[in-house]
Tab-separated table of C-alpha atoms in Angstrom:
chain	number	residue	atom	x	y	z
D	1	GLY	CA	10.435	-0.828	-0.842
D	2	ALA	CA	9.501	2.522	0.121
D	3	VAL	CA	12.311	5.748	-1.295
D	4	VAL	CA	13.113	8.783	-0.065
D	5	SER	CA	14.738	11.060	-2.162
D	6	GLN	CA	16.910	14.141	-1.393
D	7	HIS	CA	17.952	17.026	-3.894
D	8	PRO	CA	20.642	18.567	-4.368
D	9	SER	CA	22.871	15.300	-3.337
D	10	TRP	CA	25.636	17.797	-2.777
D	11	VAL	CA	25.984	21.608	-2.447
D	12	ILE	CA	28.941	24.089	-2.351
D	13	CYS	CA	27.789	27.950	-1.697
D	14	LYS	CA	29.269	30.828	-0.282
D	15	SER	CA	29.291	32.162	3.064
D	16	GLY	CA	26.090	34.547	3.474
D	17	THR	CA	23.674	32.411	0.983
D	18	SER	CA	20.477	30.440	1.559
D	19	VAL	CA	20.195	26.638	0.240
D	20	LYS	CA	17.286	24.756	0.233
D	21	ILE	CA	17.214	20.897	0.589
D	22	GLU	CA	14.116	18.753	-0.755
D	23	CYS	CA	13.416	15.453	0.860
D	24	ARG	CA	10.808	13.636	-1.128
D	25	SER	CA	8.722	10.557	0.000
D	26	LEU	CA	8.562	8.647	-3.620
D	27	ASP	CA	5.915	6.070	-2.871
D	28	PHE	CA	4.334	6.570	0.347
D	29	GLN	CA	2.683	9.605	1.974
D	30	ALA	CA	4.567	11.253	4.887
D	31	THR	CA	2.788	13.139	7.499
D	32	THR	CA	5.901	13.585	9.462
D	33	MET	CA	9.526	13.754	8.062
D	34	PHE	CA	12.547	14.127	10.065
D	35	TRP	CA	15.795	16.144	9.823
D	36	TYR	CA	19.101	15.300	10.978
D	37	ARG	CA	22.682	16.515	10.487
D	38	GLN	CA	25.760	14.827	10.607
D	39	PHE	CA	29.315	16.190	11.124
D	40	PRO	CA	32.451	13.892	10.007
D	41	LYS	CA	33.081	10.872	12.136
D	42	GLN	CA	30.019	11.651	14.372
D	43	SER	CA	26.809	9.958	14.638
D	44	LEU	CA	23.487	11.507	12.846
D	45	MET	CA	21.965	14.292	15.037
D	46	LEU	CA	18.312	15.189	15.063
D	47	MET	CA	17.753	18.716	14.419
D	48	ALA	CA	13.610	18.984	13.769
D	49	THR	CA	10.394	17.333	13.205
D	50	SER	CA	8.850	18.261	10.064
D	51	ASN	CA	4.971	18.165	10.210
D	52	GLU	CA	2.735	18.302	7.272
D	53	GLY	CA	0.380	21.417	7.474
D	54	SER	CA	1.524	22.819	10.491
D	55	LYS	CA	5.150	23.994	11.867
D	56	ALA	CA	7.812	21.958	12.542
D	57	THR	CA	9.454	21.016	16.048
D	58	TYR	CA	13.216	21.879	16.577
D	59	GLU	CA	15.371	20.132	18.897
D	60	GLN	CA	16.985	22.209	21.425
D	61	GLY	CA	19.622	23.955	20.392
D	62	VAL	CA	18.917	23.999	17.164
D	63	GLU	CA	17.772	27.807	15.500
D	64	LYS	CA	14.083	27.715	14.031
D	65	ASP	CA	14.883	30.998	12.042
D	66	LYS	CA	18.110	29.692	10.415
D	67	PHE	CA	16.832	26.105	9.661
D	68	LEU	CA	13.644	26.699	8.156
D	69	ILE	CA	11.618	23.588	7.561
D	70	ASN	CA	8.500	23.584	5.166
D	71	HIS	CA	6.193	20.586	4.768
D	72	ALA	CA	3.985	21.696	2.195
D	73	SER	CA	2.547	18.435	0.855
D	74	LEU	CA	2.207	14.976	1.818
D	75	THR	CA	5.274	13.807	-0.277
D	76	LEU	CA	7.588	16.936	0.299
D	77	SER	CA	9.510	18.601	3.199
D	78	THR	CA	12.231	21.072	2.425
D	79	LEU	CA	15.063	22.453	4.932
D	80	THR	CA	16.270	25.902	4.239
D	81	VAL	CA	19.647	26.723	5.777
D	82	THR	CA	19.480	30.629	5.863
D	83	SER	CA	22.599	32.793	5.631
D	84	ALA	CA	24.869	29.779	5.575
D	85	HIS	CA	28.355	29.975	7.332
D	86	PRO	CA	31.231	27.546	6.916
D	87	GLU	CA	30.237	25.759	10.590
D	88	ASP	CA	26.947	25.401	8.910
D	89	SER	CA	28.689	22.181	6.246
D	90	SER	CA	27.377	19.221	7.320
D	91	PHE	CA	25.805	16.189	5.668
D	92	TYR	CA	22.281	16.939	6.031
D	93	ILE	CA	19.775	13.868	6.226
D	94	CYS	CA	15.810	13.358	6.250
D	95	SER	CA	13.942	10.209	6.819
D	96	ALA	CA	10.207	9.367	6.963
D	97	PRO	CA	8.248	6.422	8.654
D	98	ILE	CA	6.607	4.276	6.090
D	99	ASP	CA	3.699	4.151	8.083
D	100	GLY	CA	2.941	7.675	8.448
D	101	VAL	CA	2.802	7.316	12.109
D	102	GLY	CA	6.647	5.739	13.458
D	103	GLU	CA	7.897	2.536	13.602
D	104	THR	CA	10.427	2.144	10.699
D	105	GLN	CA	11.817	5.067	9.214
D	106	TYR	CA	13.392	5.409	5.858
D	107	PHE	CA	16.475	7.241	4.977
D	108	GLY	CA	17.146	9.637	2.263
D	109	PRO	CA	20.531	9.406	0.752
D	110	GLY	CA	21.710	12.728	2.037
D	111	THR	CA	23.019	16.114	1.307
D	112	ARG	CA	26.838	17.102	1.290
D	113	LEU	CA	26.625	20.775	2.029
D	114	LEU	CA	30.206	22.930	1.792
D	115	VAL	CA	29.913	26.609	2.684
D	116	LEU	CA	33.201	28.515	1.652
E	1	ASP	CA	14.292	5.690	25.165
E	2	ALA	CA	16.691	2.964	26.372
E	3	LYS	CA	19.953	3.648	26.024
E	4	THR	CA	22.088	1.214	24.115
E	5	THR	CA	25.948	0.168	24.284
E	6	GLN	CA	27.814	-1.109	21.241
E	7	PRO	CA	31.207	-2.081	20.797
E	8	PRO	CA	32.692	0.644	18.875
E	9	SER	CA	34.418	-1.260	15.773
E	10	MET	CA	34.563	-4.798	15.023
E	11	ASP	CA	35.784	-6.717	11.710
E	12	CYS	CA	34.652	-10.086	9.937
E	13	ALA	CA	36.093	-11.800	7.041
E	14	GLU	CA	34.388	-12.134	3.705
E	15	GLY	CA	31.819	-14.858	3.506
E	16	ARG	CA	32.037	-15.323	7.500
E	17	ALA	CA	29.014	-14.545	9.577
E	18	ALA	CA	29.200	-11.044	11.382
E	19	ASN	CA	27.398	-11.196	14.903
E	20	LEU	CA	27.104	-7.455	15.962
E	21	PRO	CA	25.968	-7.358	19.648
E	22	CYS	CA	24.104	-4.502	21.428
E	23	ASN	CA	23.265	-4.296	25.267
E	24	HIS	CA	20.057	-2.542	26.361
E	25	SER	CA	19.511	-3.393	29.736
E	26	THR	CA	17.407	-0.846	30.596
E	27	ILE	CA	14.720	-1.590	27.938
E	28	SER	CA	11.118	-1.375	28.965
E	29	GLY	CA	8.292	-4.095	28.052
E	30	ASN	CA	6.830	-1.932	25.047
E	31	GLU	CA	10.168	-0.830	23.276
E	32	TYR	CA	11.652	-2.306	20.245
E	33	VAL	CA	14.913	-2.938	18.743
E	34	TYR	CA	15.483	-1.663	15.802
E	35	TRP	CA	19.040	-2.114	13.756
E	36	TYR	CA	19.892	0.432	11.075
E	37	ARG	CA	23.291	0.703	9.033
E	38	GLN	CA	24.932	3.707	7.421
E	39	ILE	CA	27.091	2.960	4.470
E	40	HIS	CA	29.848	5.729	4.320
E	41	SER	CA	28.438	9.077	2.801
E	42	GLN	CA	25.046	7.560	2.644
E	43	GLY	CA	21.588	7.946	4.153
E	44	PRO	CA	20.873	4.991	7.293
E	45	GLN	CA	19.368	1.930	5.900
E	46	TYR	CA	16.788	0.040	8.082
E	47	ILE	CA	17.835	-3.517	8.380
E	48	ILE	CA	15.421	-5.268	10.648
E	49	HIS	CA	13.477	-4.673	14.184
E	50	GLY	CA	11.888	-6.873	16.874
E	51	LEU	CA	10.331	-6.880	20.306
E	52	LYS	CA	10.974	-10.168	21.993
E	53	ASN	CA	11.050	-12.762	19.280
E	54	ASN	CA	13.827	-13.472	16.908
E	55	GLU	CA	13.387	-12.466	13.643
E	56	THR	CA	15.176	-12.765	10.209
E	57	ASN	CA	14.495	-11.252	6.947
E	58	GLU	CA	16.403	-11.121	3.676
E	59	MET	CA	19.366	-9.219	5.084
E	60	ALA	CA	19.982	-10.273	8.639
E	61	SER	CA	18.976	-12.065	11.391
E	62	LEU	CA	18.061	-10.479	15.089
E	63	ILE	CA	18.324	-12.843	18.282
E	64	ILE	CA	17.113	-10.897	20.875
E	65	THR	CA	17.415	-12.778	24.810
E	66	GLU	CA	14.784	-13.734	27.083
E	67	ASP	CA	15.232	-11.323	29.139
E	68	ARG	CA	15.321	-8.731	26.351
E	69	LYS	CA	18.440	-6.904	27.780
E	70	SER	CA	20.913	-7.635	24.980
E	71	SER	CA	20.524	-8.647	21.208
E	72	THR	CA	22.585	-9.836	18.436
E	73	LEU	CA	22.397	-8.778	14.651
E	74	ILE	CA	23.684	-11.853	12.561
E	75	LEU	CA	24.568	-10.928	8.815
E	76	PRO	CA	25.090	-14.596	8.006
E	77	HIS	CA	27.345	-14.320	4.916
E	78	ALA	CA	29.330	-11.133	5.316
E	79	THR	CA	30.443	-9.095	2.180
E	80	LEU	CA	32.739	-6.151	1.489
E	81	ARG	CA	29.368	-4.012	0.589
E	82	ASP	CA	28.439	-5.030	4.292
E	83	THR	CA	30.929	-2.546	5.768
E	84	ALA	CA	29.323	0.234	7.458
E	85	VAL	CA	28.566	1.625	10.914
E	86	TYR	CA	25.898	-0.304	12.406
E	87	TYR	CA	23.412	1.245	15.103
E	88	CYS	CA	21.114	-0.622	17.548
E	89	ILE	CA	18.373	1.508	18.617
E	90	VAL	CA	15.562	1.106	21.325
E	91	ARG	CA	12.497	2.650	20.865
E	92	GLY	CA	8.435	2.322	21.479
E	93	GLY	CA	5.853	3.779	23.623
E	94	GLY	CA	5.383	6.340	20.987
E	95	SER	CA	8.237	7.718	20.778
E	96	TYR	CA	8.965	7.066	17.036
E	97	ILE	CA	12.234	9.011	16.352
E	98	PRO	CA	15.184	7.267	16.127
E	99	THR	CA	18.015	8.401	18.303
E	100	PHE	CA	21.375	7.519	17.091
E	101	GLY	CA	24.251	6.378	19.192
E	102	ARG	CA	27.928	5.892	17.970
E	103	GLY	CA	27.045	2.552	16.740
E	104	THR	CA	29.516	-0.313	15.522
E	105	SER	CA	31.847	0.196	12.432
E	106	LEU	CA	31.978	-3.071	10.793
E	107	ILE	CA	34.602	-3.619	8.597
E	108	VAL	CA	34.424	-6.668	6.335
E	109	HIS	CA	37.847	-7.934	4.794
E	110	PRO	CA	38.926	-10.170	2.060
């Protein structure tokens, strides 16, 4: 089946630093990818839609200058958490639709971020 | 997208069938019912989806009522590895972004 990978799987950083998370579709192309955030014991919350070759679309309440998204190719989207603070500590998950348009989504394994 | 209602938790004995219900009384004609699950500390996993006919794959069966206002995900022979949070999502009509509710936490016990 389709595979979506994320790197790194976990990261610990100091407050004020920036962290980049990569999301790759390994055996299919994805013009659109989605980024989610999940806090402990809560459900996934959509942060933004990453569009290849154009600007990302952010959900209400998500700061676009803090969570920079770059979808540079049909198989790679990156999320950069800039000037990270402890409240940004969370589980970040990306997904991509297998057919490039919608329908079934395949999710990455997630990246756990801990900001000290 | 139509709102879904799921019980917060269920448990099931290993080897028995796990039947997870979902209510989606406001579903519209072009909306599909999707099921995903999330094992602890992992990304969600697609399970199955359907429009109005019952569906079956290697993981599960999906039974959708005739009026489409509810559905049931069936894991025919649950194993300990099926312990996870199961999400029922209804979407369609061009809205293809899965929006997750609280889901059902299924615990499979020996």
